[in-house]
Backbone as a ProteinNet text record, in pm:
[ID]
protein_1_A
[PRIMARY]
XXXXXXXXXXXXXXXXXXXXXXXXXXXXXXXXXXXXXXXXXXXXXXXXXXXXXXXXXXXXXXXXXXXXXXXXXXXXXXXXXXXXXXXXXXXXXXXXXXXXXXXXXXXXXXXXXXXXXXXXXXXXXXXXXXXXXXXXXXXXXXXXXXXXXXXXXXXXXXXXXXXXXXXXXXXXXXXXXXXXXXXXXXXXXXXXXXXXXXXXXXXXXXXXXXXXXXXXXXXXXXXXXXXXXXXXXXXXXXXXXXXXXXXXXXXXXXXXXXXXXXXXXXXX
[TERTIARY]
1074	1206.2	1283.7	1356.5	1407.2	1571.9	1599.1	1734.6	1829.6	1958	2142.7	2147.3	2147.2	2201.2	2096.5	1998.6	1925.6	1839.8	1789.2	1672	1587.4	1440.6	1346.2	1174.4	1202.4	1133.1	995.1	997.5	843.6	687.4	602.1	509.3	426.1	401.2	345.9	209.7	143.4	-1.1	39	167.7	225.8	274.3	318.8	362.7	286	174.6	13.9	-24.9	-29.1	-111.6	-7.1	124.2	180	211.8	155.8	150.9	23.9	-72.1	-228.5	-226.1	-152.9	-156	-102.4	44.2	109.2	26.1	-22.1	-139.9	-249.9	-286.3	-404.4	-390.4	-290.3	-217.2	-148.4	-144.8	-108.1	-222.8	-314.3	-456.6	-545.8	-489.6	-613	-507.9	-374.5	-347.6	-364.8	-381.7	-401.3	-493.2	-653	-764.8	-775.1	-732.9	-782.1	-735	-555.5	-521.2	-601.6	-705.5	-772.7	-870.1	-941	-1072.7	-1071.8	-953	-881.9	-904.7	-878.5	-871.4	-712.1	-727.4	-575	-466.1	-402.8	-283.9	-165.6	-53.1	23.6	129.8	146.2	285.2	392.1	519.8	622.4	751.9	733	856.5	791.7	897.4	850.8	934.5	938.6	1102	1085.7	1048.7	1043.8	1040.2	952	882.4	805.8	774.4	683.3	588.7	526.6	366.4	365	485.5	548.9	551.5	457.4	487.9	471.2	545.2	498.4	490.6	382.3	325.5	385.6	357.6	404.8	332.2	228.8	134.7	198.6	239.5	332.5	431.5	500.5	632.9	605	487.1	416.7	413.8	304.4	261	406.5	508.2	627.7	682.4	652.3	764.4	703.4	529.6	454.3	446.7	498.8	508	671.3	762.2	857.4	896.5	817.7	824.7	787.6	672	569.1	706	748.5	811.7	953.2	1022.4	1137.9	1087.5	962.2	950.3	889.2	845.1	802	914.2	1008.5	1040.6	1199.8	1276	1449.6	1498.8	1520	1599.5	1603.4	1466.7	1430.1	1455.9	1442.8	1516.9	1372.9	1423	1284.9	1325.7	1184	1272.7	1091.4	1108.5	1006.5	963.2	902.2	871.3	952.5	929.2	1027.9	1133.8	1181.5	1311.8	1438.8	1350.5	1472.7	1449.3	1587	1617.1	1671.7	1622.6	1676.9	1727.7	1831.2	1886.8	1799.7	1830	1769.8	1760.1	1738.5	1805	1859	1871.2	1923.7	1885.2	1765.1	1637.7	1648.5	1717.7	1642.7	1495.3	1430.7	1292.9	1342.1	1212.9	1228.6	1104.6	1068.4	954.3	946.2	867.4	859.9	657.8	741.9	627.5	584.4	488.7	384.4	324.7	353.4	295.1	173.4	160.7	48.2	38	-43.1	15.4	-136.6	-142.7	-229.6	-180.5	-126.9	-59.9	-149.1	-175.2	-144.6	-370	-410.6	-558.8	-546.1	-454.3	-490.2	-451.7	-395.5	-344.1	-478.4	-521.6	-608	-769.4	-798.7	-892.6	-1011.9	-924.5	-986.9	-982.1	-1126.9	-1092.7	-1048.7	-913.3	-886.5	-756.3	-730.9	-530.4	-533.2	-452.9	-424.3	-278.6	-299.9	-101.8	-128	-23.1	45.2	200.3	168.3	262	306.6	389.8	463.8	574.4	565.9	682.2	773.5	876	960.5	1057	1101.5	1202.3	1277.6	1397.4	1463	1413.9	1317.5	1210.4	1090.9	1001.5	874.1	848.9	702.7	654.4	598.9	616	528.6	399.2	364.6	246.8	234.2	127.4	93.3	-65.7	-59.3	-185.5	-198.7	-292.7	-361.9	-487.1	-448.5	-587.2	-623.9	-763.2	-832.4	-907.5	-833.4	-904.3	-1066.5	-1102.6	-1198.5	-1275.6	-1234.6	-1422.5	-1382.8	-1270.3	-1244.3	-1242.2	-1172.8	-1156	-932.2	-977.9	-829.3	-866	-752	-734.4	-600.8	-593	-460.9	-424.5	-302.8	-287.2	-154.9	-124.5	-50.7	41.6	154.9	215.3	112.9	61.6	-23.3	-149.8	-171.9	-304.6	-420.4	-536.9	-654	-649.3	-659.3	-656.1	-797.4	-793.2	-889.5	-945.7	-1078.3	-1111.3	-1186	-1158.2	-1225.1	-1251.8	-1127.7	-1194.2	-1252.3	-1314.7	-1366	-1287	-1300.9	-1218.1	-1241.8	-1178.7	-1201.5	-1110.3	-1185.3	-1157.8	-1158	-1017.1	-1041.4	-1111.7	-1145.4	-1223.3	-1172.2	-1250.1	-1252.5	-1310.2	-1306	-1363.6	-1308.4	-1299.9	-1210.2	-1252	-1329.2	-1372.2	-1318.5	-1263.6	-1139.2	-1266.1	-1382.3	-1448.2	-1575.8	-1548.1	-1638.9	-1565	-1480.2	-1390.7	-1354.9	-1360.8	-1347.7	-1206.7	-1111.1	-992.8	-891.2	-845.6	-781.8	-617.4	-598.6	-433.1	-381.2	-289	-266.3	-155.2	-123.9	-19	121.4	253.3	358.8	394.7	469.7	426.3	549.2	624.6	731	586	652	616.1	604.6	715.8	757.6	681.6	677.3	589	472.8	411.4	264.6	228.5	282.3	281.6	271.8	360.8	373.7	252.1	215.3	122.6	-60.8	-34.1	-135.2	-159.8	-58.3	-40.3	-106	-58.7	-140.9	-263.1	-331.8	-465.1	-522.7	-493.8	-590.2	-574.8	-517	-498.5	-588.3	-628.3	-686.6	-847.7	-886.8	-1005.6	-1093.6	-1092.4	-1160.8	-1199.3	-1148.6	-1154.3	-1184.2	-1174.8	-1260.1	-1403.6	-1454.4	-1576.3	-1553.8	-1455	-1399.2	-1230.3	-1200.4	-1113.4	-1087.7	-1011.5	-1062.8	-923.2	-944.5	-803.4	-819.4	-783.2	-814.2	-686.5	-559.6	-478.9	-378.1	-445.3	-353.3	-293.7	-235.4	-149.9	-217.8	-205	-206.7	-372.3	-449.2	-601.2	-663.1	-577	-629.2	-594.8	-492.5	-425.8	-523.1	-572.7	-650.8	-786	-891.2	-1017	-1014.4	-896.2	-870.7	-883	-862.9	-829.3	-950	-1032.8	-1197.8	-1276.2	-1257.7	-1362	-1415.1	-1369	-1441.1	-1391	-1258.1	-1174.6	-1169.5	-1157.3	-1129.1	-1010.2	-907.7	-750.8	-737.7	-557.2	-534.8	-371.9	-315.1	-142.3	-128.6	-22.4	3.9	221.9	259.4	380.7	442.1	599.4	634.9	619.8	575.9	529.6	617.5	630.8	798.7	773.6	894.2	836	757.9	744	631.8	518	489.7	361.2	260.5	343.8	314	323.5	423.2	448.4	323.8	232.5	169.3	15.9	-14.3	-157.8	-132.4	24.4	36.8	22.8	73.6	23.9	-107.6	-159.1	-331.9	-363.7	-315	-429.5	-388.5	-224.2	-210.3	-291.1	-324.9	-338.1	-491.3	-556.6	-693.8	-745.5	-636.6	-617.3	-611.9	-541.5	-491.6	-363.8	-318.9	-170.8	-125.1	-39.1	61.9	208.1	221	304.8	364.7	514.6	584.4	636.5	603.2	549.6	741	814.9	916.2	910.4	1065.6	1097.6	1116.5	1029.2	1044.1	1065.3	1169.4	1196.9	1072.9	1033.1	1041.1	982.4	899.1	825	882.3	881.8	1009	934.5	983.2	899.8	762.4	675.2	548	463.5	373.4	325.6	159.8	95.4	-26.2	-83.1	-196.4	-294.6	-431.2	-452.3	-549.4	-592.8	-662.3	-721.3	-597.9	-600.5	-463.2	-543.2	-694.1	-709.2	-719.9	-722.7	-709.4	-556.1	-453.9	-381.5	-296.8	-336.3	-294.3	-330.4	-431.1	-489.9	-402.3	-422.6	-381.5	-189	-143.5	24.5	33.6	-41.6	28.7	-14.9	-101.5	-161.7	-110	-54.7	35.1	159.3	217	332.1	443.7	361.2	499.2	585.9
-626.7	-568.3	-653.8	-581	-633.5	-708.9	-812.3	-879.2	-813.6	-807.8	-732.2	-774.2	-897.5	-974	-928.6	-790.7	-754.8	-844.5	-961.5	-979.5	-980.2	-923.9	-881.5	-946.5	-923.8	-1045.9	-957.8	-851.4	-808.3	-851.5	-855.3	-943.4	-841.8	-958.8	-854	-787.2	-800	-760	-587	-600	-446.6	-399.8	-428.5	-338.3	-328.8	-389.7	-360.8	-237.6	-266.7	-130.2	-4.6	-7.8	116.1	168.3	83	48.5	158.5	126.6	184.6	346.3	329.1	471.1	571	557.6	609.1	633.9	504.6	548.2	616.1	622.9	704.2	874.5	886.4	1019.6	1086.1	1035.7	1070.7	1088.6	1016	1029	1148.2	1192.2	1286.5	1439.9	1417.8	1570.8	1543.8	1469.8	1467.8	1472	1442.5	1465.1	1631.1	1692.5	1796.1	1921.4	1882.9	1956.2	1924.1	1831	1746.8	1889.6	1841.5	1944.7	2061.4	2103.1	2304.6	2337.5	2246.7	2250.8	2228.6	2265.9	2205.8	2271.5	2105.2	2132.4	2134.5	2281.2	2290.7	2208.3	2143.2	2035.7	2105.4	2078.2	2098.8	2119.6	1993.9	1958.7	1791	1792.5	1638.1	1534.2	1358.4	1318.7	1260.4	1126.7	1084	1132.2	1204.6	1255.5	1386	1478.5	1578.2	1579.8	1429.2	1376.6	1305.2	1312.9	1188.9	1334.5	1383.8	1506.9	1438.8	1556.3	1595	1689.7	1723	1766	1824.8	1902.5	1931.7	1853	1826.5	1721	1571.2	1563.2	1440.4	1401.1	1537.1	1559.3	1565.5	1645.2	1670.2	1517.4	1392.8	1290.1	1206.6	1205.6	1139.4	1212.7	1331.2	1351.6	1295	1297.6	1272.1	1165.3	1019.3	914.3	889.7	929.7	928.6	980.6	1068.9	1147	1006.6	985.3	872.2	758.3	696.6	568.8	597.8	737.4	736.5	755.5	758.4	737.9	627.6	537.1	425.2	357.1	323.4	231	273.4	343.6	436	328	249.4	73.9	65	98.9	32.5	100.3	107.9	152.5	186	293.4	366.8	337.9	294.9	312	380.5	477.2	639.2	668	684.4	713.3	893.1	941	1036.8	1073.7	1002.5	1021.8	940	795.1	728.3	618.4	529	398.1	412.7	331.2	313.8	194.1	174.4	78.2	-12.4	-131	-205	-139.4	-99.6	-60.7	-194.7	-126.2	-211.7	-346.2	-312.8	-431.7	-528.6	-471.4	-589.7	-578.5	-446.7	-408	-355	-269.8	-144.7	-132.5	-4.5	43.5	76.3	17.1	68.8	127.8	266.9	380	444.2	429.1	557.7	657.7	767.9	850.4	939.6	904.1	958.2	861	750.4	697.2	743.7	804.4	840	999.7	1020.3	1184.4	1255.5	1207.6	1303.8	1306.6	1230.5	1202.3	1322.2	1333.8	1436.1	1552.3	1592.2	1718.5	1765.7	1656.9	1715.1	1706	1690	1630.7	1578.1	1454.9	1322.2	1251.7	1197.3	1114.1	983.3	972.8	803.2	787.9	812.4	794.3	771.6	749.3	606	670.3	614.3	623.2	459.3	376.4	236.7	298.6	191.4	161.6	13.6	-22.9	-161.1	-172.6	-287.5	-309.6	-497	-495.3	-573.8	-629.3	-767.2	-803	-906	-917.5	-968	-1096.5	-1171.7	-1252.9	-1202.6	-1115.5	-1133.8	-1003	-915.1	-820.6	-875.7	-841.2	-910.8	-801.4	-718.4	-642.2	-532.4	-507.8	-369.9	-342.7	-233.3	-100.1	-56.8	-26.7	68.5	145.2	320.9	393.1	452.1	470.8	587	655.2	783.1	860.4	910	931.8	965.2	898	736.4	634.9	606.4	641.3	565.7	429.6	352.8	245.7	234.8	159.1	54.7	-64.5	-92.9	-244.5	-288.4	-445.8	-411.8	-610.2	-638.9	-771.2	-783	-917.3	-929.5	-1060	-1082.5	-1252.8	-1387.9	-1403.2	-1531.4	-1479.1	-1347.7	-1260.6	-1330.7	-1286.9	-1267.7	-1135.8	-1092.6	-960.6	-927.4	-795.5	-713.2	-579.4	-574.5	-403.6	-360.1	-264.7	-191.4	-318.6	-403	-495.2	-624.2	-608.4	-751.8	-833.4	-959	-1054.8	-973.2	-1014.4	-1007.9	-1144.8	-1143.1	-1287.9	-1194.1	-1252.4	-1212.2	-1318.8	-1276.4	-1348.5	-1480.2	-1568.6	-1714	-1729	-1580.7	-1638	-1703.7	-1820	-1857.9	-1835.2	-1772.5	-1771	-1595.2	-1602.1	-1479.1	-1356.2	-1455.6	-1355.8	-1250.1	-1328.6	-1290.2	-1175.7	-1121.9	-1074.1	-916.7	-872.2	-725.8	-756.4	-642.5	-652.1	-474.7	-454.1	-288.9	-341.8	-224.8	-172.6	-25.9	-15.4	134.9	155.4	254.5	344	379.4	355.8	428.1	570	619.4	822.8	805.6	717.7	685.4	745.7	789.4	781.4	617.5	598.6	464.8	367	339.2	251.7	256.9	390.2	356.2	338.6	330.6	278.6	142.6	57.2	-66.3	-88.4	-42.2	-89.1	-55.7	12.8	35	-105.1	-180.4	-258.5	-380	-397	-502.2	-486.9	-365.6	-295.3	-345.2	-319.5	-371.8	-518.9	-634.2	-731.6	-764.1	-717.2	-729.3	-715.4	-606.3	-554.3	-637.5	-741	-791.8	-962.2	-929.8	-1077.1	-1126.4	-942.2	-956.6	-916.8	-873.9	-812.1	-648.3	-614.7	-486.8	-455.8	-335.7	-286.6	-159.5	-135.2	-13	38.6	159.3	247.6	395.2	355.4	444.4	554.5	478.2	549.9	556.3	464.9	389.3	259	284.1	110.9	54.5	102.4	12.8	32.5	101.5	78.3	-20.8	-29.1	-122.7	-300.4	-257.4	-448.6	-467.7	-331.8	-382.9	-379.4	-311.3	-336.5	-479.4	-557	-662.4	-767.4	-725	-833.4	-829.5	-751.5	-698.6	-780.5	-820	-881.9	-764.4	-622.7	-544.3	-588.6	-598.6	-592.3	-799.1	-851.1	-1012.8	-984.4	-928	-901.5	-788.2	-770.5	-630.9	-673.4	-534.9	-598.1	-462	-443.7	-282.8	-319.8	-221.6	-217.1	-97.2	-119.1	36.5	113.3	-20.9	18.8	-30.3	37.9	55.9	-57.4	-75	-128.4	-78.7	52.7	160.6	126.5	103.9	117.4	-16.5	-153.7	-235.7	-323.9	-295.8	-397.8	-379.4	-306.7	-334.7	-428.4	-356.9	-395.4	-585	-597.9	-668.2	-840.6	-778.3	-869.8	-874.2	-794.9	-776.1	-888.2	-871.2	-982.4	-1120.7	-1130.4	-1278.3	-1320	-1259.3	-1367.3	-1290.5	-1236.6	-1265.1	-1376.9	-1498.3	-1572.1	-1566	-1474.4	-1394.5	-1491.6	-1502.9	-1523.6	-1408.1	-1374.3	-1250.8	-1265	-1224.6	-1297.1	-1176.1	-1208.1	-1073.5	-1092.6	-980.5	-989.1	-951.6	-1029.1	-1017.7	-900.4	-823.4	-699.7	-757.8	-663.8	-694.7	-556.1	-541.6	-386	-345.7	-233.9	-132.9	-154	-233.6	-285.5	-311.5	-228.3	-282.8	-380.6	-417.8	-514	-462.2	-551.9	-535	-673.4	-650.9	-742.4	-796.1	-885.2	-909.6	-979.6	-968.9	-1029	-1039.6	-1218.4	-1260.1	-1404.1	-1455.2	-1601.3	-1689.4	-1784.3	-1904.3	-1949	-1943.1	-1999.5	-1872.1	-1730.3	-1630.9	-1632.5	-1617.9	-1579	-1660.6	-1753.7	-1869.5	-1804.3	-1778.6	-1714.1	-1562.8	-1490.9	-1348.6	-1325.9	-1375.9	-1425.1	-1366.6	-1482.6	-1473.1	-1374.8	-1294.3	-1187.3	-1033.3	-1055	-927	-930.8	-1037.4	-1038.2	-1098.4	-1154.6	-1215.1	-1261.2
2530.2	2509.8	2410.8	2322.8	2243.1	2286.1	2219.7	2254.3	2235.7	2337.3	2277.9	2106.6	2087.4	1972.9	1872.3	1869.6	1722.6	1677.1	1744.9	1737.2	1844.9	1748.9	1806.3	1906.8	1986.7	2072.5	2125.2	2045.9	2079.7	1991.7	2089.3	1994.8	1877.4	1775.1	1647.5	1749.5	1826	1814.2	1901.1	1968.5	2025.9	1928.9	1774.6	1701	1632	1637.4	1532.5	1619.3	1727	1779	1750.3	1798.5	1732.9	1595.1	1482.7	1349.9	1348	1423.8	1413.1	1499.2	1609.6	1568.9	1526.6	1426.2	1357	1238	1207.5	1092.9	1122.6	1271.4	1308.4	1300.6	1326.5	1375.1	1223.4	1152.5	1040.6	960.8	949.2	864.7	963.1	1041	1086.9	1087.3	1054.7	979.9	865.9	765	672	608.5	697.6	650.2	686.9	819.4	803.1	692	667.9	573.6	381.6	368	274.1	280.8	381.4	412	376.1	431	428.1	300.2	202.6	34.4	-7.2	-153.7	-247.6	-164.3	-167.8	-106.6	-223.5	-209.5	-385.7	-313.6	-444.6	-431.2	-474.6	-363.9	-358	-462	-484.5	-618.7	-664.4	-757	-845	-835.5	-830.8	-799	-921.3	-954.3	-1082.8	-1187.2	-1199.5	-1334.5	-1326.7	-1414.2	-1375	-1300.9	-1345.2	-1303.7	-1157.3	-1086.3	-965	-837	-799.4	-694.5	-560.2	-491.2	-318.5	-289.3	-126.4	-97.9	55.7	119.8	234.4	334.4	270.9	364.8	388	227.8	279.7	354.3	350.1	483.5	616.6	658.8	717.5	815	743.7	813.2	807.6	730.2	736.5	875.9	937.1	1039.8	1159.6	1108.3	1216.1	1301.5	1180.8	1206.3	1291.8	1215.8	1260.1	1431.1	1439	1596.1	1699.3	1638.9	1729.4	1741	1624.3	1637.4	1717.4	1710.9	1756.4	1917.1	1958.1	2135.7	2177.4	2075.6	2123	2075.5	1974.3	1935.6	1878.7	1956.7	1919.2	1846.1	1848.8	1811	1694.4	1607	1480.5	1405.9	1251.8	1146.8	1080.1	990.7	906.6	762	668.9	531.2	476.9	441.3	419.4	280.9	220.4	87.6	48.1	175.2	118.8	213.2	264.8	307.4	254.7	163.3	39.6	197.6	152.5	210	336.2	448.5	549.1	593.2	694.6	704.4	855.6	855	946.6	1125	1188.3	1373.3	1401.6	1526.3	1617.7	1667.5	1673.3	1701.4	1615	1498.6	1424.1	1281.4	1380.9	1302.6	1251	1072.7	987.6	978.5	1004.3	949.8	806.4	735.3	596.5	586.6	549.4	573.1	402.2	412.2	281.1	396	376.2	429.9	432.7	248	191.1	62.5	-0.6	-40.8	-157.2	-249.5	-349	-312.2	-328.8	-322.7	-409.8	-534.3	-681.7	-678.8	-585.1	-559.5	-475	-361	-249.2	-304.6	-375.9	-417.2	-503.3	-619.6	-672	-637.3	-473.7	-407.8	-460.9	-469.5	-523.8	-363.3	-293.4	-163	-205.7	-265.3	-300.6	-238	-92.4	-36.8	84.9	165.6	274.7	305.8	461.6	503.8	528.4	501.6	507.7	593.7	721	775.1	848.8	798.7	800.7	885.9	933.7	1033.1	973.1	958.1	895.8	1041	1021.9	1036.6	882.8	906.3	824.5	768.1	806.6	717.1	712	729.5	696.8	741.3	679.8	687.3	876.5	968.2	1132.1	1147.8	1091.2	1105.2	988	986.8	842.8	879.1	877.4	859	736	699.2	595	670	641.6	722.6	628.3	570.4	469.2	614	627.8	740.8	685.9	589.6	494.9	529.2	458	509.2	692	744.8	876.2	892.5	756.8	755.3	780.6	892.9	916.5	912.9	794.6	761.7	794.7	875.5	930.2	923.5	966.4	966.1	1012.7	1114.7	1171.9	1071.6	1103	1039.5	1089.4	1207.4	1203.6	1248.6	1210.1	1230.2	1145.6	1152.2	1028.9	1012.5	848.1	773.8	854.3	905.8	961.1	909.5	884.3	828	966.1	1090.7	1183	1268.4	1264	1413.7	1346	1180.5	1149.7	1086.5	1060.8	969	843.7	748.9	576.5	512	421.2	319.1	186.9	92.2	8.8	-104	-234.7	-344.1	-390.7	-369.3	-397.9	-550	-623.2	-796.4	-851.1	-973	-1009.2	-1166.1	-1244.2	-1386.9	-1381	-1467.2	-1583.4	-1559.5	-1637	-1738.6	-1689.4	-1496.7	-1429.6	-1290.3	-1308.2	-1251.9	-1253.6	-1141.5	-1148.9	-1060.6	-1171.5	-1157.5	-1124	-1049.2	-1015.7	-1041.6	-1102.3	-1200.6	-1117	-1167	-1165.2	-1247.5	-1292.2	-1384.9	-1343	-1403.8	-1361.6	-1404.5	-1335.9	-1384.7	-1483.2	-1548.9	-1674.3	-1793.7	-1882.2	-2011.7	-2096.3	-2099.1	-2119.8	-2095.7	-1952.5	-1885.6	-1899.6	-1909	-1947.2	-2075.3	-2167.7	-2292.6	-2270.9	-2224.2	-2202.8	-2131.7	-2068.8	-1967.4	-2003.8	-2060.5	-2179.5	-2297.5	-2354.8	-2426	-2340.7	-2190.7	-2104.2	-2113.7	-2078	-2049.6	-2176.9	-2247	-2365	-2409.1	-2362.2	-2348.8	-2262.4	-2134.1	-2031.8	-2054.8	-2076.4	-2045.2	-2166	-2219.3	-2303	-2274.6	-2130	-2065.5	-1981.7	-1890.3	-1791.6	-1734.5	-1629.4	-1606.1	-1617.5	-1580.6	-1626.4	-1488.8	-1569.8	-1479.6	-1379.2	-1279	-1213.3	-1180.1	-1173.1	-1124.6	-1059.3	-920.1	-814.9	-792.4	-816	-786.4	-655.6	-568.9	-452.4	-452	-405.7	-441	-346.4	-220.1	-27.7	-38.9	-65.7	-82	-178.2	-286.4	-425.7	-312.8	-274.4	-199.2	-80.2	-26.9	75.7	61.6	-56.5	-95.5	-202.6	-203.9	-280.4	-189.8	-74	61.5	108.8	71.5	151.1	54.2	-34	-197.6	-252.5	-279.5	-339.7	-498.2	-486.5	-629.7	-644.8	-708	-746	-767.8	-762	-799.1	-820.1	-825.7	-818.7	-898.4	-953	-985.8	-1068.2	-1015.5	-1084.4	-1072	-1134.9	-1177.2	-1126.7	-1122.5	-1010.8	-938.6	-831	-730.3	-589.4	-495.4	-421.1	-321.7	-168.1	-109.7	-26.4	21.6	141.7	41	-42.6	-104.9	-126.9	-70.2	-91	19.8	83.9	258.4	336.4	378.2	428.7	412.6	277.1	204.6	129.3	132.6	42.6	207.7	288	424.6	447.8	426.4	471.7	352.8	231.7	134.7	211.3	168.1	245.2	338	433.7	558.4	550.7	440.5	418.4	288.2	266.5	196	59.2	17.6	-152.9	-169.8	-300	-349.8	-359.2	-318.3	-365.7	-439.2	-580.7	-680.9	-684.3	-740.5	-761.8	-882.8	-995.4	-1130.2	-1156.3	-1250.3	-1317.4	-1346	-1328.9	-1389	-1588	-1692	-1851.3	-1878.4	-1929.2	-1944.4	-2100.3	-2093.8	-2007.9	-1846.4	-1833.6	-1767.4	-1613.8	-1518.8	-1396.1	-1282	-1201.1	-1119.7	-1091.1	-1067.2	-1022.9	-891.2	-860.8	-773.4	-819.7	-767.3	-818.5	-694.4	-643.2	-562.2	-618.8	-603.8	-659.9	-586.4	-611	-542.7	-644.6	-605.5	-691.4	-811.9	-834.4	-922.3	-1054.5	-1015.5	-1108.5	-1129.3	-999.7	-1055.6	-1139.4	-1168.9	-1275.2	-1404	-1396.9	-1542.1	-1568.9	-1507.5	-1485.1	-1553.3	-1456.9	-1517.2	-1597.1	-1698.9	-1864.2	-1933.2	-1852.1	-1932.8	-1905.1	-1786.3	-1752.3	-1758	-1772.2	-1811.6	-1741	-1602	-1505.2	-1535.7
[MASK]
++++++++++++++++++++++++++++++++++++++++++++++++++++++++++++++++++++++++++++++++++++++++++++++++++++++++++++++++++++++++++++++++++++++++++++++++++++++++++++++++++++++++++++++++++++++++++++++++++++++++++++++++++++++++++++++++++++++++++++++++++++++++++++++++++++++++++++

């Protein structure tokens, strides 16, 4: 139970489990509406290329139902419901509901619900579910990063040139110009590059050693609070890349001895 005075005295490993099945319960309407076939997107917020889906509303209410009976106190901040303010407790959930949308719409299997739980210092738990492979990857504040129950370590490489590295794109015009200008800075240095199209899957197959690093740009906080705990405490640096206009903030996870190298090449 949580304290009068708004802070929160429940332990991370009870809000991991309700972390897991908000993400559980959300990835299994979402795989079956996957299966059914194309799901048409709604409207656009950013940009033409920036859509949603009813599916996405869909697992946003889904989650929300679950947390307002386990957890009334806490505060929601939603990828599509905009910003929420802290509860009562003390906690915020910071939720992706569908977090590769523009993959699920055009059924591509590359998207994940991330759900995160915050207090006013530190992310205290985060999920990532791909209902697809039936992989949950999850991590507590003095947790070990977990994929289905096992440890994961992320990549101890420390040579540039031997390095498989994942990006992703902002739906700006603008920005991907700029970011294009990195990309080709990049790809001549390393082992190559990859782009899936999820933010919370790229941070957490980064935390697994599939990827040697990862760092993409305009990317929110629902899209990053959870996956971005899983690398930490599967022993990643996690750097938060200077806003350079056009260029707006970005994040990077890598071993300390890449992301030394990496920096100067993306632009921190």
């Amino acid at each position: 139970m949580d304290s009068a005075g708004g802070e929160s005295t429940v332990a991370d490993d009870e809000l991991l489990e309700i972390a897991e099945q908000a993400a559980r319960r959300a990835g299994e309407l979402l795989a079956e509406r996957f299966r059914d076939g194309r799901e048409p997107a709604l409207h656009s917020k950013t940009s033409p290329t920036d859509l949603v889906s009813e599916a996405d509303l869909s697992a946003e209410r889904e989650i929300r139902t679950l947390l307002a009976r386990r957890r009334p106190e806490d505060g929601f901040l939603g990828e599509e419901s905009g910003e929420g303010s802290v509860g009562a407790s003390g906690l915020r959930w910071v939720v992706d509901p569908l977090d590769g949308t523009i993959n699920f719409l055009f059924g591509i299997p590359q998207w994940c619900v991330s759900v995160a739980v915050q207090d006013a210092h530190q992310t205290r738990a985060g999920v990532v579910y791909d209902p697809l492979r039936d992989e949950l990857f999850c991590a507590t504040a003095d947790g070990a990063a977990r994929l289905n129950g096992d440890p994961i370590q992320g990549s101890e490489r420390v040579e540039l040139a031997s390095a498989m590295v994942a990006t992703g794109f902002a739906y700006e015009a603008e920005v991907r110009v700029a970011q294009a200008e990195i990309f080709a800075r990049l790809i001549g240095v390393v082992r190559d590059v990859r782009r899936f199209g999820s933010a919370a899957l790229d941070l957490c197959w980064t935390a697994a050693s599939r990827y040697d690093a990862y760092f993409e740009r305009s990317v929110r906080p629902w899209d990053v609070a959870a996956g971005a705990l899983v690398c930490r405490r599967a022993g990643l640096q996690v750097t938060e890349l200077a806003a350079r206009p056009p260029l707006p903030l970005g994040i990077l996870a890598a071993p300390e001895r890449l992301t030394d190298q990496l920096v100067p090449l993306v632009g921190g």
